[in-house]
Amino acid sequence: QVQLVESGGGVVQAGGSLRLSCAPSGRVFVINDMGWYRQAPEKQREMVAVISRDGMPNYSGSVQGRFIISRDNSKNTMYLQMNDLKPEDTAVYYCNGAVRLGRWTQASDYWGQGTQVTVSS
């Protein structure tokens, strides 16, 4: 069973940086749109940034100018460079992707298990 796997979370002081990565656990044919979402305690999951297969990004207003989303299609891997982190960025960050397992299969929505990001003040 292929999964999306996040890595790179951790604890950082306000103003610091972290880089998240997301990659499939097994072989896939292609991943179309990908994105990062986050969920803070007692809050709904929200979009952080999304990126199309051809690299077009879209950011939420709260992270615009601080976070950078990117991807490497040769590795089916997506990244989130998070700079100038703030305590309000504390959340579990989830990777999402529209995954095609084979040439003749339709894309399905895949989610990772999440990685914790904690920003201390």
mmCIF file with all atom_site columns, C-alpha atoms in Angstrom, residues 68-108:
data_model
loop_
_atom_site.group_PDB
_atom_site.id
_atom_site.type_symbol
_atom_site.label_atom_id
_atom_site.label_alt_id
_atom_site.label_comp_id
_atom_site.label_asym_id
_atom_site.label_entity_id
_atom_site.label_seq_id
_atom_site.pdbx_PDB_ins_code
_atom_site.Cartn_x
_atom_site.Cartn_y
_atom_site.Cartn_z
_atom_site.occupancy
_atom_site.B_iso_or_equiv
_atom_site.pdbx_formal_charge
_atom_site.auth_seq_id
_atom_site.auth_comp_id
_atom_site.auth_asym_id
_atom_site.auth_atom_id
_atom_site.pdbx_PDB_model_num
ATOM 1  C CA . ILE A 1 68  ? 8.220  28.337 -0.177  1.00 0.00 ? 68  ILE A CA 1
ATOM 2  C CA . ILE A 1 69  ? 6.702  25.231 -1.737  1.00 0.00 ? 69  ILE A CA 1
ATOM 3  C CA . SER A 1 70  ? 8.608  23.301 -4.369  1.00 0.00 ? 70  SER A CA 1
ATOM 4  C CA . ARG A 1 71  ? 8.736  19.860 -5.941  1.00 0.00 ? 71  ARG A CA 1
ATOM 5  C CA . ASP A 1 72  ? 11.052 17.502 -7.762  1.00 0.00 ? 72  ASP A CA 1
ATOM 6  C CA . ASN A 1 73  ? 9.002  15.522 -10.263 1.00 0.00 ? 73  ASN A CA 1
ATOM 7  C CA . SER A 1 74  ? 11.868 13.128 -10.971 1.00 0.00 ? 74  SER A CA 1
ATOM 8  C CA . LYS A 1 75  ? 11.568 11.977 -7.348  1.00 0.00 ? 75  LYS A CA 1
ATOM 9  C CA . ASN A 1 76  ? 7.828  12.625 -6.900  1.00 0.00 ? 76  ASN A CA 1
ATOM 10 C CA . THR A 1 77  ? 8.889  14.656 -3.882  1.00 0.00 ? 77  THR A CA 1
ATOM 11 C CA . MET A 1 78  ? 7.527  17.920 -2.529  1.00 0.00 ? 78  MET A CA 1
ATOM 12 C CA . TYR A 1 79  ? 9.136  20.352 -0.107  1.00 0.00 ? 79  TYR A CA 1
ATOM 13 C CA . LEU A 1 80  ? 8.066  23.186 2.149   1.00 0.00 ? 80  LEU A CA 1
ATOM 14 C CA . GLN A 1 81  ? 10.735 25.636 3.240   1.00 0.00 ? 81  GLN A CA 1
ATOM 15 C CA . MET A 1 82  ? 9.390  27.463 6.267   1.00 0.00 ? 82  MET A CA 1
ATOM 16 C CA . ASN A 1 83  ? 11.181 30.655 7.280   1.00 0.00 ? 83  ASN A CA 1
ATOM 17 C CA . ASP A 1 84  ? 10.542 33.234 9.996   1.00 0.00 ? 84  ASP A CA 1
ATOM 18 C CA . LEU A 1 85  ? 8.386  30.737 11.857  1.00 0.00 ? 85  LEU A CA 1
ATOM 19 C CA . LYS A 1 86  ? 5.876  32.037 14.372  1.00 0.00 ? 86  LYS A CA 1
ATOM 20 C CA . PRO A 1 87  ? 4.176  30.351 17.331  1.00 0.00 ? 87  PRO A CA 1
ATOM 21 C CA . GLU A 1 88  ? 0.915  30.419 15.385  1.00 0.00 ? 88  GLU A CA 1
ATOM 22 C CA . ASP A 1 89  ? 2.523  28.138 12.790  1.00 0.00 ? 89  ASP A CA 1
ATOM 23 C CA . THR A 1 90  ? 2.494  25.358 15.386  1.00 0.00 ? 90  THR A CA 1
ATOM 24 C CA . ALA A 1 91  ? 0.443  22.484 13.974  1.00 0.00 ? 91  ALA A CA 1
ATOM 25 C CA . VAL A 1 92  ? 0.547  19.041 12.468  1.00 0.00 ? 92  VAL A CA 1
ATOM 26 C CA . TYR A 1 93  ? 1.501  19.436 8.816   1.00 0.00 ? 93  TYR A CA 1
ATOM 27 C CA . TYR A 1 94  ? 0.033  17.044 6.278   1.00 0.00 ? 94  TYR A CA 1
ATOM 28 C CA . CYS A 1 95  ? 1.108  16.253 2.750   1.00 0.00 ? 95  CYS A CA 1
ATOM 29 C CA . ASN A 1 96  ? -1.525 15.735 0.077   1.00 0.00 ? 96  ASN A CA 1
ATOM 30 C CA . GLY A 1 97  ? -1.225 14.555 -3.489  1.00 0.00 ? 97  GLY A CA 1
ATOM 31 C CA . ALA A 1 98  ? -3.296 13.438 -6.458  1.00 0.00 ? 98  ALA A CA 1
ATOM 32 C CA . VAL A 1 99  ? -1.545 10.125 -7.104  1.00 0.00 ? 99  VAL A CA 1
ATOM 33 C CA . ARG A 1 100 ? -1.733 7.894  -10.163 1.00 0.00 ? 100 ARG A CA 1
ATOM 34 C CA . LEU A 1 101 ? -0.353 4.461  -9.398  1.00 0.00 ? 101 LEU A CA 1
ATOM 35 C CA . GLY A 1 102 ? -0.245 3.361  -13.025 1.00 0.00 ? 102 GLY A CA 1
ATOM 36 C CA . ARG A 1 103 ? -0.392 4.722  -16.558 1.00 0.00 ? 103 ARG A CA 1
ATOM 37 C CA . TRP A 1 104 ? -4.017 3.630  -16.982 1.00 0.00 ? 104 TRP A CA 1
ATOM 38 C CA . THR A 1 105 ? -5.310 4.526  -13.508 1.00 0.00 ? 105 THR A CA 1
ATOM 39 C CA . GLN A 1 106 ? -7.098 7.672  -12.435 1.00 0.00 ? 106 GLN A CA 1
ATOM 40 C CA . ALA A 1 107 ? -5.652 9.966  -9.801  1.00 0.00 ? 107 ALA A CA 1
ATOM 41 C CA . SER A 1 108 ? -6.677 9.332  -6.209  1.00 0.00 ? 108 SER A CA 1
#
